[in-house]
Amino acid sequence: MANQGVNDPVNQGRRRFLTGTTVVVGAVGAGIAAVPFIKSWSPSARAKLAGAPVIADISALAEGQRLIVEWRGQPIWIVKRSKAVLAALPTLDAQLSDPKSDNKDQQPAYISGELRSIKPEVSVLVGLCTHLGCSPEMKAEIRPEPFDSEWKGGYFCPCHKSKFDMSGRVYSGVPAPTNLVVPPHHYADDNTLVIGVDPTNAPGAA
């Protein structure tokens, strides 16, 4: 099955997610006040709740931006990570609860390691905290933050102070017990991401 091995997050976080919308947020870099709208294609609301795949065009996704789509009533974060963020990820292992993604319930079998992605620069995560299902804030810049003076980019849940890196790996000593979930997904081509279907189950897969 397409979502085998991936658990659904707590549904309470939906209250913070504006359903039926697709937005781009979280531009990285000083002086950036707005980011362009990025197009995506989605099936009907009824089809999404039934688990139909969601197709997203990521051709206009710039470094440091996040595209949000909805799949099975959950926000899916598609983020293009910077080279600096990618370089920082291996340095965080000692601060994380599950740095090597050993908990196989949080991602498909083809996702592993510190990147937790098919393409190194593109992260795909379910945007719900694994503590109580709140929606964390993206803090993608590498800079000191009030909650972490040595912040290397990631996600911060203001509800109960859980922290995750830019791969969705959870920090040690926070309420969230596990990494953010990576949903089943594959690339139909370089710019077309399909959420909800594993690569092995994609049309034309061997």
PDB file of N, CA, C and O in Angstrom, residues 113-145:
ATOM      1  N   GLY A 113      18.358   8.274   6.969  1.00  0.00           N
ATOM      2  CA  GLY A 113      19.469   9.183   7.184  1.00  0.00           C
ATOM      3  C   GLY A 113      19.048  10.576   7.590  1.00  0.00           C
ATOM      4  O   GLY A 113      17.884  10.856   7.857  1.00  0.00           O
ATOM      5  N   GLU A 114      20.028  11.497   7.614  1.00  0.00           N
ATOM      6  CA  GLU A 114      19.730  12.847   8.080  1.00  0.00           C
ATOM      7  C   GLU A 114      18.910  13.667   7.088  1.00  0.00           C
ATOM      8  O   GLU A 114      18.225  14.607   7.473  1.00  0.00           O
ATOM      9  N   LEU A 115      18.949  13.313   5.812  1.00  0.00           N
ATOM     10  CA  LEU A 115      18.202  14.094   4.821  1.00  0.00           C
ATOM     11  C   LEU A 115      16.709  13.764   4.842  1.00  0.00           C
ATOM     12  O   LEU A 115      15.876  14.637   4.632  1.00  0.00           O
ATOM     13  N   ARG A 116      16.356  12.504   5.044  1.00  0.00           N
ATOM     14  CA  ARG A 116      14.959  12.049   5.071  1.00  0.00           C
ATOM     15  C   ARG A 116      14.205  12.548   3.827  1.00  0.00           C
ATOM     16  O   ARG A 116      13.089  13.046   3.918  1.00  0.00           O
ATOM     17  N   SER A 117      14.813  12.378   2.672  1.00  0.00           N
ATOM     18  CA  SER A 117      14.197  12.869   1.438  1.00  0.00           C
ATOM     19  C   SER A 117      14.690  12.073   0.248  1.00  0.00           C
ATOM     20  O   SER A 117      15.721  11.405   0.310  1.00  0.00           O
ATOM     21  N   ILE A 118      13.941  12.147  -0.852  1.00  0.00           N
ATOM     22  CA  ILE A 118      14.362  11.515  -2.100  1.00  0.00           C
ATOM     23  C   ILE A 118      15.390  12.392  -2.796  1.00  0.00           C
ATOM     24  O   ILE A 118      16.450  11.928  -3.200  1.00  0.00           O
ATOM     25  N   LYS A 119      15.068  13.676  -2.945  1.00  0.00           N
ATOM     26  CA  LYS A 119      16.023  14.655  -3.465  1.00  0.00           C
ATOM     27  C   LYS A 119      16.644  15.368  -2.266  1.00  0.00           C
ATOM     28  O   LYS A 119      15.924  15.825  -1.376  1.00  0.00           O
ATOM     29  N   PRO A 120      17.955  15.508  -2.231  1.00  0.00           N
ATOM     30  CA  PRO A 120      18.593  16.117  -1.057  1.00  0.00           C
ATOM     31  C   PRO A 120      18.036  17.479  -0.690  1.00  0.00           C
ATOM     32  O   PRO A 120      17.830  17.777   0.498  1.00  0.00           O
ATOM     33  N   GLU A 121      17.781  18.322  -1.670  1.00  0.00           N
ATOM     34  CA  GLU A 121      17.373  19.690  -1.378  1.00  0.00           C
ATOM     35  C   GLU A 121      15.886  19.836  -1.052  1.00  0.00           C
ATOM     36  O   GLU A 121      15.467  20.844  -0.488  1.00  0.00           O
ATOM     37  N   VAL A 122      15.068  18.842  -1.383  1.00  0.00           N
ATOM     38  CA  VAL A 122      13.619  18.973  -1.200  1.00  0.00           C
ATOM     39  C   VAL A 122      13.144  18.063  -0.070  1.00  0.00           C
ATOM     40  O   VAL A 122      13.238  16.837  -0.150  1.00  0.00           O
ATOM     41  N   SER A 123      12.625  18.678   0.979  1.00  0.00           N
ATOM     42  CA  SER A 123      12.066  17.955   2.115  1.00  0.00           C
ATOM     43  C   SER A 123      10.548  17.908   1.990  1.00  0.00           C
ATOM     44  O   SER A 123       9.920  18.904   1.625  1.00  0.00           O
ATOM     45  N   VAL A 124       9.971  16.741   2.303  1.00  0.00           N
ATOM     46  CA  VAL A 124       8.514  16.569   2.259  1.00  0.00           C
ATOM     47  C   VAL A 124       8.081  15.997   3.608  1.00  0.00           C
ATOM     48  O   VAL A 124       8.474  14.890   3.973  1.00  0.00           O
ATOM     49  N   LEU A 125       7.275  16.761   4.348  1.00  0.00           N
ATOM     50  CA  LEU A 125       6.885  16.369   5.699  1.00  0.00           C
ATOM     51  C   LEU A 125       5.408  16.625   5.943  1.00  0.00           C
ATOM     52  O   LEU A 125       4.820  17.536   5.348  1.00  0.00           O
ATOM     53  N   VAL A 126       4.824  15.838   6.833  1.00  0.00           N
ATOM     54  CA  VAL A 126       3.496  16.155   7.364  1.00  0.00           C
ATOM     55  C   VAL A 126       3.696  17.229   8.428  1.00  0.00           C
ATOM     56  O   VAL A 126       4.427  17.027   9.409  1.00  0.00           O
ATOM     57  N   GLY A 127       3.055  18.371   8.254  1.00  0.00           N
ATOM     58  CA  GLY A 127       3.304  19.520   9.115  1.00  0.00           C
ATOM     59  C   GLY A 127       2.524  19.529  10.413  1.00  0.00           C
ATOM     60  O   GLY A 127       1.907  20.544  10.757  1.00  0.00           O
ATOM     61  N   LEU A 128       2.555  18.430  11.145  1.00  0.00           N
ATOM     62  CA  LEU A 128       1.869  18.329  12.429  1.00  0.00           C
ATOM     63  C   LEU A 128       2.838  17.792  13.475  1.00  0.00           C
ATOM     64  O   LEU A 128       3.474  16.743  13.266  1.00  0.00           O
ATOM     65  N   CYS A 129       2.947  18.488  14.586  1.00  0.00           N
ATOM     66  CA  CYS A 129       3.816  18.064  15.671  1.00  0.00           C
ATOM     67  C   CYS A 129       3.379  16.700  16.187  1.00  0.00           C
ATOM     68  O   CYS A 129       2.183  16.429  16.339  1.00  0.00           O
ATOM     69  N   THR A 130       4.344  15.840  16.466  1.00  0.00           N
ATOM     70  CA  THR A 130       4.032  14.489  16.930  1.00  0.00           C
ATOM     71  C   THR A 130       3.707  14.429  18.419  1.00  0.00           C
ATOM     72  O   THR A 130       3.507  13.339  18.960  1.00  0.00           O
ATOM     73  N   HIS A 131       3.628  15.594  19.075  1.00  0.00           N
ATOM     74  CA  HIS A 131       3.217  15.628  20.472  1.00  0.00           C
ATOM     75  C   HIS A 131       1.690  15.638  20.560  1.00  0.00           C
ATOM     76  O   HIS A 131       1.078  14.621  20.889  1.00  0.00           O
ATOM     77  N   LEU A 132       1.073  16.764  20.201  1.00  0.00           N
ATOM     78  CA  LEU A 132      -0.385  16.873  20.266  1.00  0.00           C
ATOM     79  C   LEU A 132      -1.001  17.345  18.953  1.00  0.00           C
ATOM     80  O   LEU A 132      -2.161  17.752  18.938  1.00  0.00           O
ATOM     81  N   GLY A 133      -0.232  17.292  17.880  1.00  0.00           N
ATOM     82  CA  GLY A 133      -0.810  17.589  16.577  1.00  0.00           C
ATOM     83  C   GLY A 133      -0.895  19.055  16.226  1.00  0.00           C
ATOM     84  O   GLY A 133      -1.599  19.423  15.277  1.00  0.00           O
ATOM     85  N   CYS A 134      -0.192  19.922  16.957  1.00  0.00           N
ATOM     86  CA  CYS A 134      -0.164  21.329  16.585  1.00  0.00           C
ATOM     87  C   CYS A 134       0.675  21.499  15.319  1.00  0.00           C
ATOM     88  O   CYS A 134       1.394  20.592  14.906  1.00  0.00           O
ATOM     89  N   SER A 135       0.595  22.671  14.707  1.00  0.00           N
ATOM     90  CA  SER A 135       1.372  22.940  13.502  1.00  0.00           C
ATOM     91  C   SER A 135       2.566  23.819  13.855  1.00  0.00           C
ATOM     92  O   SER A 135       2.405  25.002  14.166  1.00  0.00           O
ATOM     93  N   PRO A 136       3.781  23.284  13.832  1.00  0.00           N
ATOM     94  CA  PRO A 136       4.960  24.080  14.204  1.00  0.00           C
ATOM     95  C   PRO A 136       5.229  25.223  13.233  1.00  0.00           C
ATOM     96  O   PRO A 136       4.760  25.224  12.095  1.00  0.00           O
ATOM     97  N   GLU A 137       6.016  26.179  13.697  1.00  0.00           N
ATOM     98  CA  GLU A 137       6.440  27.298  12.858  1.00  0.00           C
ATOM     99  C   GLU A 137       7.749  26.931  12.166  1.00  0.00           C
ATOM    100  O   GLU A 137       8.611  26.300  12.759  1.00  0.00           O
ATOM    101  N   MET A 138       7.892  27.346  10.908  1.00  0.00           N
ATOM    102  CA  MET A 138       9.157  27.127  10.223  1.00  0.00           C
ATOM    103  C   MET A 138      10.116  28.269  10.549  1.00  0.00           C
ATOM    104  O   MET A 138       9.785  29.434  10.363  1.00  0.00           O
ATOM    105  N   LYS A 139      11.279  27.916  11.052  1.00  0.00           N
ATOM    106  CA  LYS A 139      12.344  28.866  11.351  1.00  0.00           C
ATOM    107  C   LYS A 139      13.578  28.399  10.581  1.00  0.00           C
ATOM    108  O   LYS A 139      14.492  27.785  11.118  1.00  0.00           O
ATOM    109  N   ALA A 140      13.598  28.678   9.266  1.00  0.00           N
ATOM    110  CA  ALA A 140      14.554  28.042   8.375  1.00  0.00           C
ATOM    111  C   ALA A 140      15.937  28.688   8.370  1.00  0.00           C
ATOM    112  O   ALA A 140      16.898  28.076   7.900  1.00  0.00           O
ATOM    113  N   GLU A 141      16.044  29.889   8.858  1.00  0.00           N
ATOM    114  CA  GLU A 141      17.342  30.554   8.827  1.00  0.00           C
ATOM    115  C   GLU A 141      18.273  30.040   9.920  1.00  0.00           C
ATOM    116  O   GLU A 141      17.832  29.718  11.023  1.00  0.00           O
ATOM    117  N   ILE A 142      19.543  29.976   9.592  1.00  0.00           N
ATOM    118  CA  ILE A 142      20.565  29.611  10.576  1.00  0.00           C
ATOM    119  C   ILE A 142      20.962  30.882  11.309  1.00  0.00           C
ATOM    120  O   ILE A 142      21.752  31.695  10.809  1.00  0.00           O
ATOM    121  N   ARG A 143      20.399  31.049  12.496  1.00  0.00           N
ATOM    122  CA  ARG A 143      20.670  32.241  13.291  1.00  0.00           C
ATOM    123  C   ARG A 143      20.165  31.994  14.712  1.00  0.00           C
ATOM    124  O   ARG A 143      19.303  31.133  14.942  1.00  0.00           O
ATOM    125  N   PRO A 144      20.662  32.729  15.688  1.00  0.00           N
ATOM    126  CA  PRO A 144      20.178  32.549  17.056  1.00  0.00           C
ATOM    127  C   PRO A 144      18.684  32.860  17.167  1.00  0.00           C
ATOM    128  O   PRO A 144      18.193  33.810  16.555  1.00  0.00           O
ATOM    129  N   GLU A 145      17.981  32.022  17.921  1.00  0.00           N
ATOM    130  CA  GLU A 145      16.566  32.222  18.194  1.00  0.00           C
ATOM    131  C   GLU A 145      16.364  32.258  19.708  1.00  0.00           C
ATOM    132  O   GLU A 145      17.198  31.738  20.453  1.00  0.00           O
TER     133      GLU A 145
END
